[in-house]
Coordinates of C-alpha atoms in Angstrom, one line a residue:
M117 CA 37.1 32.6 51.0
I118 CA 39.5 34.1 48.6
R119 CA 38.8 36.3 45.5
I120 CA 38.9 33.3 43.0
E121 CA 36.4 31.1 45.3
K122 CA 34.1 33.9 45.4
I123 CA 34.1 34.6 41.5
G124 CA 33.7 30.7 41.0
L125 CA 30.7 30.9 43.5
Y126 CA 29.0 33.9 41.7
L127 CA 29.6 32.3 38.3
A128 CA 28.2 29.1 39.5
M129 CA 25.0 31.1 41.0
G130 CA 24.9 32.7 37.9
G131 CA 24.8 29.8 35.7
A132 CA 21.9 28.2 38.0
I133 CA 19.8 31.1 37.7
L134 CA 20.3 31.0 33.7
L135 CA 19.7 27.5 33.6
L136 CA 16.4 27.6 35.7
F137 CA 15.2 30.8 33.6
T138 CA 15.7 28.8 30.1
F139 CA 14.1 25.7 31.6
F140 CA 11.1 27.4 32.7
F141 CA 10.6 30.2 30.1
S142 CA 12.4 28.8 26.5
T143 CA 10.3 27.2 24.0
R144 CA 10.8 23.6 25.2
G145 CA 10.4 24.6 29.1
V146 CA 7.7 23.9 31.6
M147 CA 4.9 26.4 30.1
D148 CA 5.3 24.8 26.9
Y149 CA 4.9 21.5 28.4
S150 CA 1.7 22.6 30.3
R151 CA 0.3 24.1 26.8
L152 CA 1.4 20.5 24.8
K153 CA -0.4 18.6 27.8
S154 CA -3.9 20.5 27.6
R155 CA -3.5 20.1 23.9
Q156 CA -2.7 16.5 24.3
E157 CA -6.1 16.0 26.6
L158 CA -7.9 18.0 23.9
L159 CA -6.9 15.6 21.2
E160 CA -7.3 12.6 22.9
A161 CA -11.1 13.7 23.7
Q162 CA -11.4 14.3 19.9
A163 CA -10.0 10.7 19.1
A164 CA -12.5 9.1 21.6
I165 CA -15.3 10.9 19.9
A166 CA -14.3 10.0 16.5
G167 CA -13.9 6.4 17.6
S168 CA -17.2 6.2 19.1
Q169 CA -18.7 7.6 15.7
N170 CA -16.8 5.0 13.7
S171 CA -17.9 2.4 15.8
K172 CA -21.6 3.6 15.0
M173 CA -20.7 3.7 11.5
E174 CA -19.3 0.4 11.2
K175 CA -22.6 -0.9 12.6
E176 CA -24.4 0.9 10.3
I177 CA -22.5 -0.4 7.7
L178 CA -22.9 -4.1 8.8
K179 CA -26.8 -3.6 8.9
L180 CA -26.8 -2.2 5.4
K181 CA -24.9 -5.6 4.1
T182 CA -26.8 -7.9 5.9
D183 CA -30.3 -6.9 7.1
I184 CA -32.9 -6.6 4.7
E185 CA -35.5 -5.4 7.1
Y186 CA -33.5 -2.4 8.0
I187 CA -32.7 -1.5 4.3
K188 CA -36.5 -1.6 3.6
H189 CA -37.3 0.6 6.7
L190 CA -34.7 3.0 5.4
A191 CA -36.1 3.1 1.9
K192 CA -39.7 3.5 3.0
H193 CA -39.1 6.2 6.0
E194 CA -36.2 8.1 4.9
H195 CA -36.4 8.0 1.0
E196 CA -40.1 7.9 1.0
M197 CA -40.0 4.8 -1.2
A198 CA -42.9 2.3 -1.5
A199 CA -43.1 -1.1 -2.0
R200 CA -44.7 -2.7 -5.6
D201 CA -47.7 -3.6 -3.4
E202 CA -48.4 -0.6 -1.4
L203 CA -50.5 2.4 -2.2
V204 CA -49.3 5.8 -1.2
F205 CA -51.5 8.5 -0.5
K206 CA -50.9 11.9 0.0
E207 CA -52.6 15.1 1.1
K208 CA -53.3 17.8 -1.6
P209 CA -51.6 21.2 -0.2
K210 CA -54.3 23.7 0.5
N211 CA -53.9 27.1 -1.4

């Protein structure tokens, strides 16, 4: 090989090494890709959880809009309300 060919070969090898280094360790390289991939999986899991919670809330809203027996049940058991014709007995607190 002549001297110019050797210089060209060394420059090409140096350029290839530099490109590989920047590919793996730059801000947009493989390391960043793997970090972003794990972040994406976490966000997808959170989105699935939020979707299921949203579905439950939509069912609850539909029940509250249409099911009078469900509304009565909530009023009686969660809000301690009584119907007009019901008597409520409570224990006295012991001193």
